PDB file of C-alpha atoms in Angstrom:
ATOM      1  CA  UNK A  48       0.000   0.000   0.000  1.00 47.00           C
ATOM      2  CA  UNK A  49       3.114   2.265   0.392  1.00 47.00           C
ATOM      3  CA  UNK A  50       2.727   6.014   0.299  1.00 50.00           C
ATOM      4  CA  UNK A  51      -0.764   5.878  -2.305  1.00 63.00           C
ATOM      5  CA  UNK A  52      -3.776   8.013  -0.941  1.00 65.00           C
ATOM      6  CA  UNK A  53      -5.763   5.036  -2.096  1.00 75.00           C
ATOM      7  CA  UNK A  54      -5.470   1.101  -1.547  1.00 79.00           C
ATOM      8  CA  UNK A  55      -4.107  -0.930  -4.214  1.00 86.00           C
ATOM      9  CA  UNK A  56      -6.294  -2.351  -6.789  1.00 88.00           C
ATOM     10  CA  UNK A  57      -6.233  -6.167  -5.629  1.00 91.00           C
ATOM     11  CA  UNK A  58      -6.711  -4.828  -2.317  1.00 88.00           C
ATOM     12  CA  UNK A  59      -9.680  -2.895  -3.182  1.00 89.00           C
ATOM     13  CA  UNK A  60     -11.567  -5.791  -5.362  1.00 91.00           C
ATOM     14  CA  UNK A  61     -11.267  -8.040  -2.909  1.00 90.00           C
ATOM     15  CA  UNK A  62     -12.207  -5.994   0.061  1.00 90.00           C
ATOM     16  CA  UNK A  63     -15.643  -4.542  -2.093  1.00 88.00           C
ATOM     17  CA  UNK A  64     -16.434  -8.296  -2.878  1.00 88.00           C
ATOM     18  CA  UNK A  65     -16.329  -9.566   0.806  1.00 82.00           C
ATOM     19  CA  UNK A  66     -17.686  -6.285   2.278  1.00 84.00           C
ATOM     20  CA  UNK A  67     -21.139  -4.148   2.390  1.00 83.00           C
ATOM     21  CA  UNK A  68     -18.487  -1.189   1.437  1.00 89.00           C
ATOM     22  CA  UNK A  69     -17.989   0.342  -1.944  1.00 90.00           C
ATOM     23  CA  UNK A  70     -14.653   1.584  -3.831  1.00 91.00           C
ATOM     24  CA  UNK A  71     -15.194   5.370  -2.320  1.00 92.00           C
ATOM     25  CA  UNK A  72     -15.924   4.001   0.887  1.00 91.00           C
ATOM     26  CA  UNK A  73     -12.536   1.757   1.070  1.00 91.00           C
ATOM     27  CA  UNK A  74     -10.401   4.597  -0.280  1.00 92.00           C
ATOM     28  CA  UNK A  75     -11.717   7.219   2.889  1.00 91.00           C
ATOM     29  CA  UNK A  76     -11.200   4.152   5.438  1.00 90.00           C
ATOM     30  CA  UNK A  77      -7.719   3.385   3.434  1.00 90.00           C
ATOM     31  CA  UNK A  78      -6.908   7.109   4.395  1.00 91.00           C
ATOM     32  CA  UNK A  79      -8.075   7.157   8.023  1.00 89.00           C
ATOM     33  CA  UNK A  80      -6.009   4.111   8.485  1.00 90.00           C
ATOM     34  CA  UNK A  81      -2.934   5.517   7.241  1.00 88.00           C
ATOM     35  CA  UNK A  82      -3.109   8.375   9.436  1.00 89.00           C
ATOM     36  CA  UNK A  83      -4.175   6.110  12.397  1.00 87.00           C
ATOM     37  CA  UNK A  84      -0.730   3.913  11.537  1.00 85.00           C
ATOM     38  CA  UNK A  85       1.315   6.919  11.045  1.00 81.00           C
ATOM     39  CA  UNK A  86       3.867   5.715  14.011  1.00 75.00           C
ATOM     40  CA  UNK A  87       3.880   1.964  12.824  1.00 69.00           C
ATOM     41  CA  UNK A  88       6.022   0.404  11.037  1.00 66.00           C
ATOM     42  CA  UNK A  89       4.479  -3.094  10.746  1.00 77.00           C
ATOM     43  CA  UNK A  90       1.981  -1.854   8.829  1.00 82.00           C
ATOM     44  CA  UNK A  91      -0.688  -2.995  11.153  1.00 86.00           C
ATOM     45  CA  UNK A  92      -2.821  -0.563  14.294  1.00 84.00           C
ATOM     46  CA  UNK A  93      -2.278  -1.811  17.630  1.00 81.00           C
ATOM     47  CA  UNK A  94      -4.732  -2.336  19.886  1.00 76.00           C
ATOM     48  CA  UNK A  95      -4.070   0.951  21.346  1.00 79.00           C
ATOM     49  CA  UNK A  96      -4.674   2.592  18.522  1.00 82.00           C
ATOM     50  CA  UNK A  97      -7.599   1.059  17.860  1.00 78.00           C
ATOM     51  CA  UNK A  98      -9.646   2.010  21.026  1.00 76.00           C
ATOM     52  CA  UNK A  99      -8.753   5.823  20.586  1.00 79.00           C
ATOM     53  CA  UNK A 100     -10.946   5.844  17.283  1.00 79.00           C
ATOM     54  CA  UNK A 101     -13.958   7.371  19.160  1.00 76.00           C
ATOM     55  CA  UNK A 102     -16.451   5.575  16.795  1.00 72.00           C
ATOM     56  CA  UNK A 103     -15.321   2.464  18.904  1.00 72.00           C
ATOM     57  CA  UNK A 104     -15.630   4.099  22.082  1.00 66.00           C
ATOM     58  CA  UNK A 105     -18.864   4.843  21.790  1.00 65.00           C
ATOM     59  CA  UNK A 106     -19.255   0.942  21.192  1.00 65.00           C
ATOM     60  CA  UNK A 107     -18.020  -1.248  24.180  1.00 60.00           C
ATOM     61  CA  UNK A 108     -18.627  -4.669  22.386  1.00 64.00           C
ATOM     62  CA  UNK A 109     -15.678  -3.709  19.779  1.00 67.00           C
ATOM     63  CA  UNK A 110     -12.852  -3.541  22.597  1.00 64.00           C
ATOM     64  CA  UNK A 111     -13.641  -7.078  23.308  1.00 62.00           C
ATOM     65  CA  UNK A 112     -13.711  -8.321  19.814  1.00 64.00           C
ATOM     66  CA  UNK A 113     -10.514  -6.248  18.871  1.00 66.00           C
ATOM     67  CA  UNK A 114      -8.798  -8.459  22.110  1.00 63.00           C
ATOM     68  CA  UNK A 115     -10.539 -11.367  20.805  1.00 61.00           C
ATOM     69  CA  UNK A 116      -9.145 -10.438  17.104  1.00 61.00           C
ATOM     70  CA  UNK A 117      -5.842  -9.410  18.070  1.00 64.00           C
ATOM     71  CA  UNK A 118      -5.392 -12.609  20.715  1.00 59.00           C
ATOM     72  CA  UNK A 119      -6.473 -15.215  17.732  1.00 55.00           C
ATOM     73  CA  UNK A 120      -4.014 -13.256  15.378  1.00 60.00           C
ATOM     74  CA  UNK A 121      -0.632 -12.875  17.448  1.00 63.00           C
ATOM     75  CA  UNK A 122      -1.466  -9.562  19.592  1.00 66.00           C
ATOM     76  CA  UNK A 123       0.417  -7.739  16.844  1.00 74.00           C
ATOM     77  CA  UNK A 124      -2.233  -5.233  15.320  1.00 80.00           C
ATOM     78  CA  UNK A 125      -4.993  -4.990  12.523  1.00 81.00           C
ATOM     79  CA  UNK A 126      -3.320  -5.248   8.736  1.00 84.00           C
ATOM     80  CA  UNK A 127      -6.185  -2.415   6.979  1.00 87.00           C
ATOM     81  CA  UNK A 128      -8.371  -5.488   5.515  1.00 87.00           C
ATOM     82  CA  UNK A 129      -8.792  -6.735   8.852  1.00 80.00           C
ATOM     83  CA  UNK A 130      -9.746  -3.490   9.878  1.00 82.00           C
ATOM     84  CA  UNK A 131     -12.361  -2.984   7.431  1.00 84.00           C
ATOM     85  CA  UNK A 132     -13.499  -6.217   7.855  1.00 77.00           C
ATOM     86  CA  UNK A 133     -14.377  -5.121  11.586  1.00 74.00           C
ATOM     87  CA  UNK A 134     -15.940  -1.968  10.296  1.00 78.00           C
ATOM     88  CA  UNK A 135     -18.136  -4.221   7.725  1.00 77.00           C
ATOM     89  CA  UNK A 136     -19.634  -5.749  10.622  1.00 69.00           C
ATOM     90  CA  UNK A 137     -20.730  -2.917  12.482  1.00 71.00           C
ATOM     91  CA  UNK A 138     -21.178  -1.163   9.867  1.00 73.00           C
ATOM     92  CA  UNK A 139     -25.050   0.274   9.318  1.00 69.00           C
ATOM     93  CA  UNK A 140     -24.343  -1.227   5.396  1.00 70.00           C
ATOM     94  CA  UNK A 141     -23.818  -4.021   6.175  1.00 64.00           C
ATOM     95  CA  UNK A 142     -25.848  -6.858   6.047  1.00 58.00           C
ATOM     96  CA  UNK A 143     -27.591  -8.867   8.716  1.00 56.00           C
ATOM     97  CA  UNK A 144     -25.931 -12.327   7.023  1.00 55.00           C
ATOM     98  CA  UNK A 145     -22.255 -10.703   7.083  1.00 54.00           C
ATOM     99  CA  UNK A 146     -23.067  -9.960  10.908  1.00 56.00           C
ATOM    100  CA  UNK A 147     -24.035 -13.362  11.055  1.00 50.00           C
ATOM    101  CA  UNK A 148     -21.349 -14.787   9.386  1.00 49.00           C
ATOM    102  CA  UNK A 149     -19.266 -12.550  11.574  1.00 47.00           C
ATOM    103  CA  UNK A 150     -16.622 -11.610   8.790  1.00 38.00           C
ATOM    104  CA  UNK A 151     -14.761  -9.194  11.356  1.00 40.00           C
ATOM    105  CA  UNK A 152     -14.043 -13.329  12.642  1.00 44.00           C
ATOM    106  CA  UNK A 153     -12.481 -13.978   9.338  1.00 39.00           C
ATOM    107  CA  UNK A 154      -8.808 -13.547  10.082  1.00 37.00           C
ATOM    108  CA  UNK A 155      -9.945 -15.373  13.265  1.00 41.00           C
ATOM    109  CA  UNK A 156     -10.539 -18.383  11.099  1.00 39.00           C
ATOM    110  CA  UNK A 157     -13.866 -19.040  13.138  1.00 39.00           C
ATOM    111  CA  UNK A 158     -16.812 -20.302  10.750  1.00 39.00           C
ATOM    112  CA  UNK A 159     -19.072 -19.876  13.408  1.00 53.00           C
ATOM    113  CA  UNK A 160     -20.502 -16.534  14.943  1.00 59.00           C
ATOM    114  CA  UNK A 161     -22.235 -17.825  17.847  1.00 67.00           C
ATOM    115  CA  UNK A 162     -19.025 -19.677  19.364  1.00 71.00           C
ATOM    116  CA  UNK A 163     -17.352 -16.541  18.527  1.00 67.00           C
ATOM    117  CA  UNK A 164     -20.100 -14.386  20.467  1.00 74.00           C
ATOM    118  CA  UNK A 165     -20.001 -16.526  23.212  1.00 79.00           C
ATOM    119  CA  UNK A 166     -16.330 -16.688  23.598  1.00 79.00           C
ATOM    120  CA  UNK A 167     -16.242 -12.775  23.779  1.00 77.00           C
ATOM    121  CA  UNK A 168     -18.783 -12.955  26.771  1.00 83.00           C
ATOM    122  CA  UNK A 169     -17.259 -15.911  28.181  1.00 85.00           C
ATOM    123  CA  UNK A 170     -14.368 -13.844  29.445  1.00 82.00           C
ATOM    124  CA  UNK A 171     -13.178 -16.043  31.999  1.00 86.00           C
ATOM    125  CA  UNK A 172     -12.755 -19.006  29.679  1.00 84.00           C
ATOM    126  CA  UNK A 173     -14.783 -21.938  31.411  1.00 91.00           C
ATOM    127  CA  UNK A 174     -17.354 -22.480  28.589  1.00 89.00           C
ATOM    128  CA  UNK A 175     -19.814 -21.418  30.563  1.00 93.00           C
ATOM    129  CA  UNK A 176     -21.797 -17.800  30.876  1.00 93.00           C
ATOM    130  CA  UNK A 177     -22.182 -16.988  34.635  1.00 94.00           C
ATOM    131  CA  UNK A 178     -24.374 -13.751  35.764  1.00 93.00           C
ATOM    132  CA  UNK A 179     -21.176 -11.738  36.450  1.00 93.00           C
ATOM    133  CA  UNK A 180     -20.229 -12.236  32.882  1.00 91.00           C
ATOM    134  CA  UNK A 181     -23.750 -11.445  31.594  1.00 89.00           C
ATOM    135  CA  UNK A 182     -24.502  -8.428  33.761  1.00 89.00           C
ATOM    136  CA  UNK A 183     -20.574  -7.177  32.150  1.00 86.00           C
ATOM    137  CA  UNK A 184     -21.086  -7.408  28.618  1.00 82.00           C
ATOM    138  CA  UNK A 185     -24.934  -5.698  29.756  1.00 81.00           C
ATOM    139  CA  UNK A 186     -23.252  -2.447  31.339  1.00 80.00           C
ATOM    140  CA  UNK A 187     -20.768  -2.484  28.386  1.00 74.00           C
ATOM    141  CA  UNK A 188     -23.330  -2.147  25.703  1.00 71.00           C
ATOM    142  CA  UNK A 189     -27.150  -1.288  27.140  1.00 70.00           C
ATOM    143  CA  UNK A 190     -26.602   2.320  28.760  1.00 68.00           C
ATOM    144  CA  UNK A 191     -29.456   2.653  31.133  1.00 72.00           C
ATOM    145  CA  UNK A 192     -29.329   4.142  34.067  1.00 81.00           C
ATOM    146  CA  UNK A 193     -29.126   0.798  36.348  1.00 82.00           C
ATOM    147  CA  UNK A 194     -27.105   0.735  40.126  1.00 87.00           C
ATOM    148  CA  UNK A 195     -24.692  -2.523  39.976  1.00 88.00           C
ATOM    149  CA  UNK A 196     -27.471  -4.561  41.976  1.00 91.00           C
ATOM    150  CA  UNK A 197     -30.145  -3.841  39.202  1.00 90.00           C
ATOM    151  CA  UNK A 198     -28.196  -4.883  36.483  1.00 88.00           C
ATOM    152  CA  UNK A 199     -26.873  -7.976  38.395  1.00 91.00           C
ATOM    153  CA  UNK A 200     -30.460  -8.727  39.258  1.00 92.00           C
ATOM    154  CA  UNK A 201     -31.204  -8.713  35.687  1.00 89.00           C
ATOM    155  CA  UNK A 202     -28.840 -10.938  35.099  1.00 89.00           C
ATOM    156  CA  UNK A 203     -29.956 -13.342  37.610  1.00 91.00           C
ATOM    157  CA  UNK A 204     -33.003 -13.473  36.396  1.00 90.00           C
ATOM    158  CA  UNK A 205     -31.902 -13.893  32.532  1.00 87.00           C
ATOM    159  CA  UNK A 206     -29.795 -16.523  33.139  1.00 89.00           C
ATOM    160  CA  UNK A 207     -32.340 -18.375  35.464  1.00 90.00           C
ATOM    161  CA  UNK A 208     -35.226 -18.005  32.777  1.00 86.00           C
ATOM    162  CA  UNK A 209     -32.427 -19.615  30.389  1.00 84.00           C
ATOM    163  CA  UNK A 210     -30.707 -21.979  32.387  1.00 90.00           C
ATOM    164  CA  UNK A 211     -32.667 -25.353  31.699  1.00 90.00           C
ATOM    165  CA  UNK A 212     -30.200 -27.574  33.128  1.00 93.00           C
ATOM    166  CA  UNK A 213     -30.397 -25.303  36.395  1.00 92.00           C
ATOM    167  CA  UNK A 214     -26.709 -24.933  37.069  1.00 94.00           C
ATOM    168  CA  UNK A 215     -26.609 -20.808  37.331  1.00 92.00           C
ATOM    169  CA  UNK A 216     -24.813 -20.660  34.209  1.00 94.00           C
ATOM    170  CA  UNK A 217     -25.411 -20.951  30.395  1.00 92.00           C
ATOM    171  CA  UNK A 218     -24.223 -23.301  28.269  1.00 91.00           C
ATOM    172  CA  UNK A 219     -23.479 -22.816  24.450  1.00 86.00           C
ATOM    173  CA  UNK A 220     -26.887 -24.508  23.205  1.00 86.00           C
ATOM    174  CA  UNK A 221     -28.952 -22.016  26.294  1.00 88.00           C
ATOM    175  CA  UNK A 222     -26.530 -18.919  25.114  1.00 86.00           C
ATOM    176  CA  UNK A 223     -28.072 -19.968  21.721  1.00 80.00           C
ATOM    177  CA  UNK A 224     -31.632 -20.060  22.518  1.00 80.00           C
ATOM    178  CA  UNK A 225     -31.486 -16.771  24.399  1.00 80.00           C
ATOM    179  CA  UNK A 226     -30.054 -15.201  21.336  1.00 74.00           C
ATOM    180  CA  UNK A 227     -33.012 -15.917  19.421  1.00 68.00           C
ATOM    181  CA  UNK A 228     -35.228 -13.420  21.600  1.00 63.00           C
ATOM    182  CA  UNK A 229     -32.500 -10.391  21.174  1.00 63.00           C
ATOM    183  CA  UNK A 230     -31.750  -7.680  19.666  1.00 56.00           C
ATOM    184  CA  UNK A 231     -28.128  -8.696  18.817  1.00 51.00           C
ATOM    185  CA  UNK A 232     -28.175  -7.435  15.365  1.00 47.00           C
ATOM    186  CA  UNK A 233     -28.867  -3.778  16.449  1.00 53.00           C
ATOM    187  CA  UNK A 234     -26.044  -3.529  19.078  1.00 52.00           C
ATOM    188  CA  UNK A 235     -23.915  -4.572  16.536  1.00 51.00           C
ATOM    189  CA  UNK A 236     -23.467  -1.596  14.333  1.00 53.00           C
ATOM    190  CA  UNK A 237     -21.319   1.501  14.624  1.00 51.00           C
ATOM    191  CA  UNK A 238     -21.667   4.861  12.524  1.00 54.00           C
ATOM    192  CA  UNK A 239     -18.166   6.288  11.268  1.00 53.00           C
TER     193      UNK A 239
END
């Protein structure tokens, strides 16, 4: 990509065949991210970096899939088509089936969203979602005015409405059935 004010040819056909974006589109993000990875030399916007962009700041669920990203890929930073990939997704544009098929998860090489989803809320790791984890990702992406016991209350009583093997905790298969009655789609889109 070098010193061009626009990305290369191959770079933009591929990119506007896997994304919701068009050429214009991929030329203005192209810019932004060479001013964004003005200090790096890898070619690649550190995690850092990434969480300054106040677009994602105003989005809570991107810091965790940026960790997620950047974990799966070596911790060493975003190339731009992963970063437009990640835009794709939370993108207005783009389509409910690219959410689905989660292509921000591409570089991840994970063909399936809802293991993805559930590994970003399953922070500690244990394959299981427990009400602390629940009531998080809630405070990090519904902003209502709620005191810690409220939310965690909610939680409680989310997870017990979903828990049908009554163990406090969701499994994949519950995670999956509560999905069904969300609104998942809409929390997953950013304006830039």
């Amino acid at each position: 990509m070098g010193n061009s004010s626009s990305a290369s040819r191959e770079v933009l056909q591929s990119l506007r065949a896997s994304t919701s974006f068009s050429e214009d589109d991929i030329n203005r993000l192209y810019a932004r991210f060479k001013v964004l990875n003005v200090n790096n030399e890898n070619g690649k916007l550190s995690r850092e970096v990434l969480l300054e962009i106040p677009e994602f700041a105003v989005q809570p669920l991107v810091a965790r899939v940026l960790s997620d990203s950047l974990a799966v890929t070596g911790g060493d930073g975003v190339s731009f088509e992963e970063f437009v990939k990640v835009l794709d997704v939370f993108s207005p544009s783009g389509s409910n089936a690219a959410k689905l098929d989660c292509a921000v998860w591409v570089c991840m090489a994970a063909s399936d969203w809802v293991v993805v989803l559930f590994g970003v809320i399953d922070h500690d790791g244990d394959g299981l979602i427990g009400v602390e984890e629940l009531a998080e990702i809630w405070k990090l992406m519904i902003h209502l005015p709620l005191t810690e016991e409220q939310l965690m209350t909610a939680a409680e009583q989310a997870l017990t409405r979903g828990d049908h093997d009554e163990d406090g905790k969701w499994s994949r298969m519950e995670f999956e059935k509560a999905l069904d009655s969300t609104d998942l789609l809409d929390k997953m889109t950013l304006t830039f």
